[in-house]
Tab-separated table of C-alpha atoms and ligand atoms in Angstrom:
chain	number	residue	atom	x	y	z
A	1	MET	CA	-11.126	-11.933	11.907
A	2	SER	CA	-9.195	-8.832	12.979
A	3	VAL	CA	-6.305	-7.223	11.077
A	4	ARG	CA	-4.097	-8.364	13.909
A	5	GLU	CA	-5.172	-12.009	13.697
A	6	GLU	CA	-5.068	-12.183	9.904
A	7	PHE	CA	-1.725	-10.477	9.373
A	8	ASP	CA	0.069	-11.797	12.453
A	9	GLU	CA	-0.486	-15.203	10.899
A	10	TRP	CA	0.952	-13.988	7.580
A	11	ALA	CA	4.009	-12.527	9.315
A	12	THR	CA	4.649	-15.673	11.312
A	13	ALA	CA	4.445	-17.727	8.115
A	14	GLY	CA	6.983	-15.422	6.417
A	15	LYS	CA	4.464	-14.043	3.918
A	16	ASP	CA	5.686	-10.507	4.605
A	17	ARG	CA	8.806	-11.200	2.529
A	18	GLY	CA	6.755	-12.807	-0.237
A	19	MET	CA	4.596	-9.677	-0.438
A	20	GLU	CA	7.698	-7.526	-0.518
A	21	ASP	CA	9.045	-9.455	-3.512
A	22	ARG	CA	5.787	-9.288	-5.445
A	23	HIS	CA	4.853	-5.713	-4.540
A	24	TRP	CA	8.326	-4.430	-5.347
A	25	HIS	CA	7.535	-4.827	-9.070
A	26	THR	CA	5.285	-1.779	-8.850
A	27	ALA	CA	6.305	-0.301	-5.470
A	28	LYS	CA	9.700	0.726	-6.807
A	29	HIS	CA	7.983	2.915	-9.408
A	30	VAL	CA	5.706	4.440	-6.767
A	31	LEU	CA	8.636	5.234	-4.465
A	32	ALA	CA	10.735	6.619	-7.317
A	33	ARG	CA	8.066	9.257	-7.919
A	34	MET	CA	7.939	10.485	-4.328
A	35	PRO	CA	9.539	13.939	-4.018
A	36	VAL	CA	11.490	13.104	-0.863
A	37	GLU	CA	14.233	15.379	0.407
A	38	PRO	CA	17.018	14.651	2.911
A	39	ASP	CA	15.289	16.252	5.917
A	40	ASP	CA	11.957	14.579	5.349
A	41	VAL	CA	9.874	12.433	7.666
A	42	VAL	CA	7.868	9.670	5.961
A	43	LEU	CA	5.076	7.477	7.327
A	44	ASP	CA	4.347	4.115	5.677
A	45	LEU	CA	0.831	2.869	6.436
A	46	GLY	CA	0.513	-0.928	6.584
A	47	THR	CA	4.256	-1.238	6.318
A	48	GLY	CA	4.472	-5.060	6.264
A	49	SER	CA	8.182	-5.947	6.077
A	50	GLY	CA	9.108	-2.239	6.024
A	51	TYR	CA	10.843	-2.436	2.634
A	52	ALA	CA	9.434	0.897	1.405
A	53	LEU	CA	11.098	2.821	4.217
A	54	ARG	CA	14.377	0.996	3.843
A	55	ALA	CA	14.372	2.011	0.166
A	56	LEU	CA	13.493	5.643	0.977
A	57	ARG	CA	16.298	5.820	3.549
A	58	GLU	CA	18.665	4.991	0.704
A	59	ARG	CA	17.388	8.197	-0.889
A	60	GLY	CA	18.358	10.066	2.269
A	61	ILE	CA	15.108	10.739	4.151
A	62	ASP	CA	15.759	11.758	7.736
A	63	ARG	CA	13.240	9.511	9.483
A	64	GLY	CA	10.748	6.837	8.540
A	65	TYR	CA	7.907	5.385	10.584
A	66	GLY	CA	6.158	2.188	9.579
A	67	LEU	CA	2.742	1.653	11.140
A	68	ASP	CA	1.065	-1.729	11.093
A	69	GLY	CA	-1.919	-3.243	12.875
A	70	ALA	CA	-0.220	-6.624	13.192
A	71	PRO	CA	2.423	-6.701	15.952
A	72	GLU	CA	4.252	-9.589	14.267
A	73	MET	CA	4.583	-7.574	11.058
A	74	ALA	CA	6.090	-4.650	13.008
A	75	ARG	CA	8.363	-7.036	14.861
A	76	ASN	CA	9.625	-8.636	11.644
A	77	ALA	CA	10.135	-5.202	10.066
A	78	ARG	CA	12.260	-4.133	13.055
A	79	SER	CA	14.361	-7.267	12.743
A	80	TYR	CA	15.178	-6.546	9.080
A	81	THR	CA	17.077	-3.338	9.839
A	82	ASP	CA	19.434	-1.844	12.409
A	83	ASP	CA	18.838	1.674	11.096
A	84	ASP	CA	17.941	3.816	14.127
A	85	ARG	CA	16.276	6.425	11.883
A	86	LEU	CA	13.510	3.901	11.139
A	87	GLY	CA	10.797	3.092	13.682
A	88	PHE	CA	8.036	0.491	13.443
A	89	LEU	CA	4.829	1.015	15.406
A	90	VAL	CA	1.746	-1.026	16.081
A	91	GLY	CA	-1.377	1.016	15.427
A	92	ASP	CA	-4.523	1.346	13.376
A	93	PHE	CA	-5.252	3.463	10.295
A	94	ASP	CA	-8.208	4.985	12.162
A	95	SER	CA	-6.079	6.956	14.596
A	96	LEU	CA	-2.556	7.916	13.610
A	97	PRO	CA	-0.221	8.548	16.577
A	98	PHE	CA	1.357	11.695	15.102
A	99	ALA	CA	0.933	15.400	15.816
A	100	ASP	CA	-0.805	17.757	13.372
A	101	ASP	CA	1.425	18.964	10.492
A	102	SER	CA	4.297	16.713	11.575
A	103	VAL	CA	4.921	14.432	8.579
A	104	ASP	CA	6.257	15.336	5.104
A	105	HIS	CA	4.990	12.332	3.137
A	106	VAL	CA	2.678	9.398	3.708
A	107	VAL	CA	2.860	6.297	1.543
A	108	SER	CA	0.833	3.112	1.597
A	109	MET	CA	1.345	0.090	-0.601
A	110	GLU	CA	-1.484	-2.437	-0.961
A	111	ALA	CA	-2.996	-1.693	2.442
A	112	PHE	CA	-5.361	1.314	2.369
A	113	TYR	CA	-8.402	-0.768	1.355
A	114	TYR	CA	-8.238	-2.597	4.695
A	115	ALA	CA	-9.073	0.597	6.610
A	116	ALA	CA	-12.238	0.074	8.665
A	117	ASP	CA	-13.335	3.599	7.730
A	118	PRO	CA	-11.309	4.898	4.776
A	119	HIS	CA	-12.719	8.439	5.125
A	120	THR	CA	-11.493	8.642	8.737
A	121	THR	CA	-8.080	7.404	7.603
A	122	LEU	CA	-7.931	10.075	4.898
A	123	SER	CA	-8.816	12.782	7.447
A	124	GLU	CA	-6.113	11.476	9.752
A	125	ILE	CA	-3.518	11.577	6.963
A	126	ARG	CA	-4.585	15.106	6.071
A	127	ARG	CA	-4.287	16.143	9.737
A	128	ILE	CA	-0.711	14.900	10.210
A	129	LEU	CA	0.688	16.101	6.872
A	130	ARG	CA	2.372	19.445	6.820
A	131	PRO	CA	1.192	21.956	4.178
A	132	GLY	CA	2.625	20.820	0.850
A	133	GLY	CA	3.068	17.274	2.140
A	134	THR	CA	2.200	14.391	-0.162
A	135	TRP	CA	0.129	11.227	0.146
A	136	TYR	CA	0.998	8.326	-2.170
A	137	CYS	CA	-1.779	5.757	-2.054
A	138	ALA	CA	-1.088	2.591	-4.056
A	139	VAL	CA	-3.712	-0.157	-4.256
A	140	ASN	CA	-4.043	-3.249	-6.410
A	141	TYR	CA	-7.621	-3.964	-5.301
A	142	PHE	CA	-9.921	-1.502	-7.044
A	143	ALA	CA	-13.127	-1.572	-9.054
A	144	GLU	CA	-11.698	-1.388	-12.585
A	145	SER	CA	-9.351	-4.312	-11.927
A	146	GLU	CA	-12.128	-6.895	-11.960
A	147	HIS	CA	-9.905	-9.913	-11.511
A	148	THR	CA	-8.830	-8.685	-8.077
A	149	HIS	CA	-12.367	-8.696	-6.681
A	150	GLN	CA	-12.180	-12.368	-5.707
A	151	TRP	CA	-9.674	-11.450	-2.951
A	152	GLN	CA	-12.484	-10.372	-0.691
A	153	GLU	CA	-13.619	-14.007	-0.552
A	154	LEU	CA	-10.147	-15.082	0.570
A	155	ILE	CA	-9.710	-12.501	3.321
A	156	ASP	CA	-11.861	-12.253	6.395
A	157	ILE	CA	-11.628	-8.452	6.736
A	158	GLU	CA	-14.060	-6.161	4.968
A	159	MET	CA	-12.240	-4.406	2.150
A	160	THR	CA	-13.103	-1.130	0.407
A	161	LEU	CA	-13.617	-1.509	-3.326
A	162	TRP	CA	-13.526	1.992	-4.823
A	163	ASN	CA	-13.073	2.944	-8.455
A	164	ARG	CA	-10.628	5.572	-9.681
A	165	SER	CA	-13.126	8.369	-9.471
A	166	GLN	CA	-14.180	7.399	-5.934
A	167	TYR	CA	-10.550	7.606	-4.825
A	168	ARG	CA	-10.234	11.106	-6.260
A	169	GLU	CA	-13.526	12.244	-4.745
A	170	ALA	CA	-12.630	10.859	-1.299
A	171	PHE	CA	-9.220	12.549	-1.406
A	172	ARG	CA	-10.834	15.898	-2.247
A	173	LYS	CA	-13.482	15.467	0.445
A	174	ALA	CA	-10.692	14.961	2.992
A	175	GLY	CA	-9.077	18.236	1.890
A	176	PHE	CA	-6.407	17.045	-0.553
A	177	HIS	CA	-5.612	18.315	-4.010
A	178	VAL	CA	-5.373	15.335	-6.340
A	179	ALA	CA	-1.991	15.821	-7.999
A	180	SER	CA	-2.144	12.715	-10.191
A	181	GLN	CA	-3.719	9.334	-10.663
A	182	ASP	CA	-2.656	6.486	-12.907
A	183	THR	CA	-2.064	2.767	-12.977
A	184	ILE	CA	1.345	1.124	-12.867
A	185	PRO	CA	1.445	-2.236	-14.641
A	186	ASP	CA	3.422	-5.139	-13.241
A	187	ARG	CA	5.652	-6.043	-16.182
A	188	GLU	CA	7.844	-8.403	-14.180
A	189	ILE	CA	5.543	-11.111	-12.958
A	190	ASP	CA	5.892	-14.223	-15.046
A	191	ILE	CA	2.725	-14.994	-17.030
A	192	PRO	CA	2.813	-18.571	-18.359
A	193	PRO	CA	1.661	-19.515	-21.886
A	194	ALA	CA	-2.068	-20.043	-22.427
A	195	ASP	CA	-1.868	-23.846	-22.305
A	196	ALA	CA	-0.591	-23.692	-18.684
A	197	PHE	CA	-3.998	-22.409	-17.529
A	198	PRO	CA	-5.949	-22.944	-15.385
A	199	THR	CA	-3.331	-22.613	-12.624
A	200	ASP	CA	-3.896	-22.755	-8.869
A	201	ASP	CA	-4.559	-19.008	-8.858
A	202	TRP	CA	-5.841	-18.149	-12.321
A	203	ASP	CA	-8.592	-19.552	-14.549
A	204	SER	CA	-7.195	-18.069	-17.747
A	205	ARG	CA	-4.188	-16.235	-19.132
A	206	GLU	CA	-6.486	-13.326	-20.094
A	207	ALA	CA	-7.490	-12.866	-16.455
A	208	MET	CA	-3.877	-12.804	-15.308
A	209	VAL	CA	-2.871	-10.370	-18.057
A	210	ASP	CA	-5.793	-8.105	-17.156
A	211	ARG	CA	-4.847	-8.135	-13.469
A	212	TYR	CA	-1.129	-7.482	-13.846
A	213	ARG	CA	-0.350	-5.959	-17.235
A	214	THR	CA	-3.538	-4.022	-17.976
A	215	TRP	CA	-4.283	-2.694	-14.492
A	216	GLY	CA	-1.514	-3.421	-12.001
A	217	THR	CA	-1.451	-0.910	-9.159
A	218	LEU	CA	-3.637	2.197	-8.952
A	219	LEU	CA	-1.677	5.160	-7.628
A	220	THR	CA	-3.515	8.248	-6.421
A	221	VAL	CA	-1.382	11.148	-5.207
A	222	GLY	CA	-2.803	13.771	-2.869
A	223	VAL	CA	-1.137	17.008	-1.817
A	224	ALA	CA	-2.024	18.795	1.420
A	225	PRO	CA	-2.794	22.487	0.730
B	301	SAM	C1	-1.174	-6.582	1.979
B	301	SAM	S1	-0.130	-6.091	3.311
B	301	SAM	C2	0.987	-4.965	2.498
B	301	SAM	C3	2.274	-4.785	3.250
B	301	SAM	C4	3.337	-3.904	2.562
B	301	SAM	N1	2.883	-2.539	2.441
B	301	SAM	C5	3.693	-4.478	1.220
B	301	SAM	O1	3.582	-3.785	0.208
B	301	SAM	O2	4.128	-5.648	1.156
B	301	SAM	C6	-1.193	-5.014	4.252
B	301	SAM	C7	-0.595	-4.591	5.577
B	301	SAM	O3	-1.427	-3.597	6.164
B	301	SAM	C8	-1.657	-3.896	7.521
B	301	SAM	N2	-3.001	-3.388	7.868
B	301	SAM	C9	-4.163	-3.746	7.314
B	301	SAM	N3	-5.184	-3.056	7.857
B	301	SAM	C10	-4.647	-2.231	8.785
B	301	SAM	C11	-5.202	-1.270	9.669
B	301	SAM	N4	-6.501	-1.024	9.703
B	301	SAM	N5	-4.350	-0.594	10.480
B	301	SAM	C12	-3.011	-0.850	10.444
B	301	SAM	N6	-2.430	-1.754	9.611
B	301	SAM	C13	-3.249	-2.445	8.789
B	301	SAM	C14	-1.555	-5.405	7.619
B	301	SAM	O4	-1.244	-5.852	8.923
B	301	SAM	C15	-0.496	-5.740	6.586
B	301	SAM	O5	0.804	-5.784	7.135
């Protein structure tokens, strides 16, 4: 299945808003760390409902572009705002429709691991970022978070499963300095008492705690030299 087929279906079913609600638990901490300034241009890769850009506009960025491979996602995102400083584009992570050195910050929340070739995507991000620009890559599917690995069986797109060190190495190979890397736990999701397990999604309370409280979202921050 293609990104378009998979995620158009999600958008049509309204899952974009569900993701926004769940991802916001950690996304708000990711966005709060971004050193955005009023004149800045920000690109959100795999924008989904576009919530990240709407939040960054409240911090005064000049322009935001949300790129998504699923036209229905981009269409929904457009319909959630009338802000003419935000634009939503259909495109693929493999080839970013931006000029060299034209973007101040790139952010991506729970989407980078869908890139068909993550190294090409990193080179593309490096190409479009201006010197000193930042790249905030947040993923909740990564090697150390073992209880996320089952997602690959549920999604018909090949996903990249890197560990923390592989993220850092790939960033450096693409020409970034790695400014920081850490995990942001989701402290808001409700975890039921042990006797409520198994649930539809989780075999045990330990697995759910490991996924959300122990690991949460891996954030790797690259800076363009
Ligand atoms: C799990 S959703 C996350 C959406 C949003 N960032 C959030 O936090 O809710 C991943 C998004 O990335 C998009 N996507 C996945 N692979 C892509 C690719 N190769 N090129 C462009 N968009 C892609 C999907 O269409 C989907 O909207």
